[in-house]
Structure formats: C-alpha cells, structure tokens
mmCIF file of C-alpha atoms in Angstrom:
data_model
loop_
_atom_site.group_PDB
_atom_site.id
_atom_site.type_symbol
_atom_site.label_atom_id
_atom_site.label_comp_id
_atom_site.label_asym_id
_atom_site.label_seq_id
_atom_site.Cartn_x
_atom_site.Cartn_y
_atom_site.Cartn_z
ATOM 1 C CA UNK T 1 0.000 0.000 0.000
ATOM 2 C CA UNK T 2 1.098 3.481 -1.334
ATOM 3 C CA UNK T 3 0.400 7.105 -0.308
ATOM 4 C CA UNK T 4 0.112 9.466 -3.074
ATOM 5 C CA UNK T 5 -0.584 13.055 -2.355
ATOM 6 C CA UNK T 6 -2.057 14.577 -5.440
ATOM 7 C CA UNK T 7 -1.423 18.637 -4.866
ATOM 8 C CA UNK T 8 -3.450 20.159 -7.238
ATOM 9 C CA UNK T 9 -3.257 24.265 -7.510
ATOM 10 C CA UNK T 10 -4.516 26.862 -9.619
ATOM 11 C CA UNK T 11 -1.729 27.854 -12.856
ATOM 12 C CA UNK T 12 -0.133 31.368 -12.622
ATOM 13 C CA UNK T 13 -2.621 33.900 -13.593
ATOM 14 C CA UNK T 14 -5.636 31.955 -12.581
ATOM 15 C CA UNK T 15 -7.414 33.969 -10.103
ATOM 16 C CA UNK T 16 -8.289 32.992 -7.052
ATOM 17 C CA UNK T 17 -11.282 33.910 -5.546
ATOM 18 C CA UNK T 18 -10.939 32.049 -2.262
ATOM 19 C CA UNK T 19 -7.349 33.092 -1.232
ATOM 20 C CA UNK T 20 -8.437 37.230 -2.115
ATOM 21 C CA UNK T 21 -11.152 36.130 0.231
ATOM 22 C CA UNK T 22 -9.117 34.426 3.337
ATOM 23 C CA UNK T 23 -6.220 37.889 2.405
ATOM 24 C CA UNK T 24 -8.932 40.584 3.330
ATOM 25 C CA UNK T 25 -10.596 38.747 5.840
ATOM 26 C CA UNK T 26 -6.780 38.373 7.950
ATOM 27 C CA UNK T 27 -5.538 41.621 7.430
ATOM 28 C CA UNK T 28 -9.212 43.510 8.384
ATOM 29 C CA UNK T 29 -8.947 41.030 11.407
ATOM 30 C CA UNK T 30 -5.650 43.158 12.124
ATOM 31 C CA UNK T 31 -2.924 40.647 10.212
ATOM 32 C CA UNK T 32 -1.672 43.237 8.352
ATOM 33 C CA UNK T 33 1.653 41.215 7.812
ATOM 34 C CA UNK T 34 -0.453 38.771 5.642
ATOM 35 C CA UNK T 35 0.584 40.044 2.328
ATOM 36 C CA UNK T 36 -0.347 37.124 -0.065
ATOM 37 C CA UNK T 37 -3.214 34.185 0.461
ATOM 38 C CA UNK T 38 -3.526 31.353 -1.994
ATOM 39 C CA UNK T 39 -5.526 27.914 -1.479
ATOM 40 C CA UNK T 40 -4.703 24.233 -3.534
ATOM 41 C CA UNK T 41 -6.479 21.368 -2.569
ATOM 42 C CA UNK T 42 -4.730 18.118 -1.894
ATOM 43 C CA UNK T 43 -5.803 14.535 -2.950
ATOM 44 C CA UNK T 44 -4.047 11.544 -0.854
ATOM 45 C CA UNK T 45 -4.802 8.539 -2.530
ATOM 46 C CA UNK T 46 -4.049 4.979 -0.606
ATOM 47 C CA UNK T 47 -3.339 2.668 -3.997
ATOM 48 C CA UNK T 48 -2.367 -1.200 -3.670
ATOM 49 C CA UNK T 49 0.604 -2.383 -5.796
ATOM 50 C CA UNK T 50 4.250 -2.603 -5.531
ATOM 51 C CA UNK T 51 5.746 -1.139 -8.345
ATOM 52 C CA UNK T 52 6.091 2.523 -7.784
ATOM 53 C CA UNK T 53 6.762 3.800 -11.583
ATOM 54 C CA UNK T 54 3.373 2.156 -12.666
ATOM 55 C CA UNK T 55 1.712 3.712 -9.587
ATOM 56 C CA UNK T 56 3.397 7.123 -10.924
ATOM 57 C CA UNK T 57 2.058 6.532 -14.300
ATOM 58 C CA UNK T 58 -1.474 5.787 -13.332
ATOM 59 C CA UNK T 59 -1.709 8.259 -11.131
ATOM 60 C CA UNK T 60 -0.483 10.774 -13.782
ATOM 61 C CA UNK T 61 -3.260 9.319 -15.701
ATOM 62 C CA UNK T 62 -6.049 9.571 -12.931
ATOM 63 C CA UNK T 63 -4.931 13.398 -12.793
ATOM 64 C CA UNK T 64 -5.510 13.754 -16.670
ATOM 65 C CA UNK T 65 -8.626 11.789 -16.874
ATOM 66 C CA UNK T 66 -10.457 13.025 -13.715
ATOM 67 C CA UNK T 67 -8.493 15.071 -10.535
ATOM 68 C CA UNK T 68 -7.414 18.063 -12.661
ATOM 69 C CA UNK T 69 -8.696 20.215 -14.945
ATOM 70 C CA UNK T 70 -5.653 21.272 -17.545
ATOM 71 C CA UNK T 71 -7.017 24.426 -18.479
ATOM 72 C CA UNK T 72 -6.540 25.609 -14.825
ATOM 73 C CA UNK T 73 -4.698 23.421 -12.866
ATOM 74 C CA UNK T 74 -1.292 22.406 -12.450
ATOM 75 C CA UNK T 75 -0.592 19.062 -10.536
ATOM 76 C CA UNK T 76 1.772 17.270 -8.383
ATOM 77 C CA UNK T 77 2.151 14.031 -7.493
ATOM 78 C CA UNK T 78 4.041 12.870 -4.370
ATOM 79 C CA UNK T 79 4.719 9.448 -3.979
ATOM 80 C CA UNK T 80 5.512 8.489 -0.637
ATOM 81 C CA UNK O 1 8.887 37.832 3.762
ATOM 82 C CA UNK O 2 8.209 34.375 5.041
ATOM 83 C CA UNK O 3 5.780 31.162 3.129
ATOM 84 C CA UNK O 4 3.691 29.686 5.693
ATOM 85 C CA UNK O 5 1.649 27.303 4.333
ATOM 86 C CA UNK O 6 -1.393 25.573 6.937
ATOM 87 C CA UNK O 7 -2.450 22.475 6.107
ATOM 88 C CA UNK O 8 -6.092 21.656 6.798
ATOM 89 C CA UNK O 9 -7.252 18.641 7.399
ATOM 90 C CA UNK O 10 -10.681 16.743 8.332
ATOM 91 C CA UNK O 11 -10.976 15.161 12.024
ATOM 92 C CA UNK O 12 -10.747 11.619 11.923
ATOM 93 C CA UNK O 13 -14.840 9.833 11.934
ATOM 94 C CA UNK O 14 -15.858 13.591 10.023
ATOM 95 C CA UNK O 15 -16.914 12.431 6.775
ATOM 96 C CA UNK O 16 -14.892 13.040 3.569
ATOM 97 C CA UNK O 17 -17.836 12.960 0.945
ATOM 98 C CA UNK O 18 -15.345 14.895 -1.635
ATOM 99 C CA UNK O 19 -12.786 12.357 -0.897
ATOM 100 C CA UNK O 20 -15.819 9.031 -1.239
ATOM 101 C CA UNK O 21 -16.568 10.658 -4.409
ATOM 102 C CA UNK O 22 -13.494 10.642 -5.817
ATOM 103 C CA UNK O 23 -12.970 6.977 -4.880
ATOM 104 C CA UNK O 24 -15.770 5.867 -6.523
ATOM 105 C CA UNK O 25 -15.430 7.688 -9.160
ATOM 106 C CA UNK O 26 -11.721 6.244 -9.600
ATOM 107 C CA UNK O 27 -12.689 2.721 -9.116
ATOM 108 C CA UNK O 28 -15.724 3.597 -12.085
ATOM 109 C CA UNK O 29 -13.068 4.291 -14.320
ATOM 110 C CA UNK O 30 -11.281 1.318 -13.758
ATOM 111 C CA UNK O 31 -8.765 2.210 -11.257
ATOM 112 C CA UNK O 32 -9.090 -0.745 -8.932
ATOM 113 C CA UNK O 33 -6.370 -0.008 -6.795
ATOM 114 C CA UNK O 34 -6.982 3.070 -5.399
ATOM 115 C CA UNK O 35 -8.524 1.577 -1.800
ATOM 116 C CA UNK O 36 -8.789 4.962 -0.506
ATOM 117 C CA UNK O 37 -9.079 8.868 -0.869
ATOM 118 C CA UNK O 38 -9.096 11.792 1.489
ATOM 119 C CA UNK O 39 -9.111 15.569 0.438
ATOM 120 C CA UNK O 40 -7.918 18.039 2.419
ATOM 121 C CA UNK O 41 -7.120 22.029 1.712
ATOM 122 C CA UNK O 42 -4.136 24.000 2.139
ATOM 123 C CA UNK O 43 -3.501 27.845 2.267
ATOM 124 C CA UNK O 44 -0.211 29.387 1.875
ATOM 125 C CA UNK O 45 0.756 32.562 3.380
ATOM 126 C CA UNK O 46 3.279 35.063 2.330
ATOM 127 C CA UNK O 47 4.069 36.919 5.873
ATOM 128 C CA UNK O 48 6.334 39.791 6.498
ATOM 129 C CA UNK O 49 8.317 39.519 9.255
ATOM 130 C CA UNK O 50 11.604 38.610 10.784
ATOM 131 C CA UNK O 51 10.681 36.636 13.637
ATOM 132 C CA UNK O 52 10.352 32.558 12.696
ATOM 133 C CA UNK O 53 8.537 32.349 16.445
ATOM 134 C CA UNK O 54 5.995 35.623 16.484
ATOM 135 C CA UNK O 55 4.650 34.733 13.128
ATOM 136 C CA UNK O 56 4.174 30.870 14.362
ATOM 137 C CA UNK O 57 2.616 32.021 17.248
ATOM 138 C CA UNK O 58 0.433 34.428 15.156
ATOM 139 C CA UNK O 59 -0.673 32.057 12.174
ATOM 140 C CA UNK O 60 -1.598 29.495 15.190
ATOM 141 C CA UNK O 61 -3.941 32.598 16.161
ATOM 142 C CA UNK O 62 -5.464 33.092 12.533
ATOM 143 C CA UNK O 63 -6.181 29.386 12.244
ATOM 144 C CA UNK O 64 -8.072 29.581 15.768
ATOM 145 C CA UNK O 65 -9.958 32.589 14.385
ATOM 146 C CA UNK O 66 -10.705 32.015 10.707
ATOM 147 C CA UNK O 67 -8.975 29.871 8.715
ATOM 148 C CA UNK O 68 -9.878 26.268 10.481
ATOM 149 C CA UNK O 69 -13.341 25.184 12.564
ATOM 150 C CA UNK O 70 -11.745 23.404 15.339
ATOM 151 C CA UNK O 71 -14.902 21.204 15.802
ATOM 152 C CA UNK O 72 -13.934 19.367 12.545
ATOM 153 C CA UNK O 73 -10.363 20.495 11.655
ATOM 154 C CA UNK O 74 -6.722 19.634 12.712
ATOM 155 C CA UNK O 75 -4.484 22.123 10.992
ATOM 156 C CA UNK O 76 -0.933 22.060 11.110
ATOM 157 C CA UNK O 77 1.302 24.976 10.054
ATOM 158 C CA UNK O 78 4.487 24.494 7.841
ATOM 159 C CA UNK O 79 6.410 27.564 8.299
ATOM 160 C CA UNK O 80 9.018 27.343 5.055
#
C-alpha cells in the first residue's frame, strides 16, 4: 500500500477567488503582515501495488482523466 | 517575507464525501487499486516579518480565528 498526495493548484494567472477572500478577511482582522493568500487542494490517494513507476504513471493518468482540470490546474504528485 | 503554508485537514470519523466521491469515481473508471481517498485544503501565506517564532505564534492565532473550525479540523502549520 502506497500514499500518493495529489497537490493540485490553480496555474499562474488563474485567479483565485478564495485566497483574495481568506487575504482581506486576515488583514481587516488586524494581520496586516499577511501580504499574499492562496488555497490548492490536496488529494491523498491509498493505492495497492508494488511497483512505484506504474503507480506514478497511473496516477499521472487519474490526474488527466479526472483530478485536474488542464485548463486551470497544475498538478503534483508525491509518492511516498 | 516568510511562506507559511497551513495544512487543513478533516478530524478523523468527520466524513470526507469529496474524498468518497473521488474513490468511486476512480474505481468507475477502472482504477481498482486506489482503496482509498481523502481531500484536504491547504492555504499558503506570504508573511512579512523577521521573527520565525511571532509569526508561528500568530498564524496558530489566525487558524483559531478564521482559517480552520476546530470542531472538525486539525491544521498544522508548515512555516518554510
């Protein structure tokens, strides 16, 4: 059994709503240090198997077909 | 200007319905292996400041706040 942590953010330029959100919200709370907020979701993904290039490849796959949307996303994929 | 990122994660016994969705989906498409998935959210921070320890001690404070419901979140901050 494998952990995979699929990191999946938002590509340069792609705005994001969510972080603006969380930025204003901390700095009117008084965290005016806060300069920057951004938010990427992670996937970790418990896969059986042994051999950890074809769990790589899959994986890549699984992002492709269904975890990430190109157009917006960029992905990672962490193999324990 | 320090990255902090926080790592948000469900409780263990909350429900993951995102994460159960994604499983199924997976194993729909084939992808027989995959035996588990769990979504979680991460924000990352860019912090001014020189201090490693104030801005810790202050994130810790944000998290309490705003950025995690302690009812149904562990968070953990990764301070770069």
């Amino acid at each position: 059994m494998y952990k995979v942590t699929v990191v999946i953010k938002l590509k340069k330029g792609v705005l994001n709503p969510e972080g603006r959100t969380i930025l204003r919200a901390l700095n009117f709370l008084g965290y005016d240090e806060v300069k920057d907020a951004k938010t990427f979701k992670c996937i970790e993904l418990t896969i059986e198997g042994k051999d950890k290039e074809t769990i790589q490849e899959r994986v890549e796959e699984m992002c492709k077909k269904l975890l990430a949307n190109p157009v917006i996303h960029d992905y990672e994929i962490l193999l324990e």
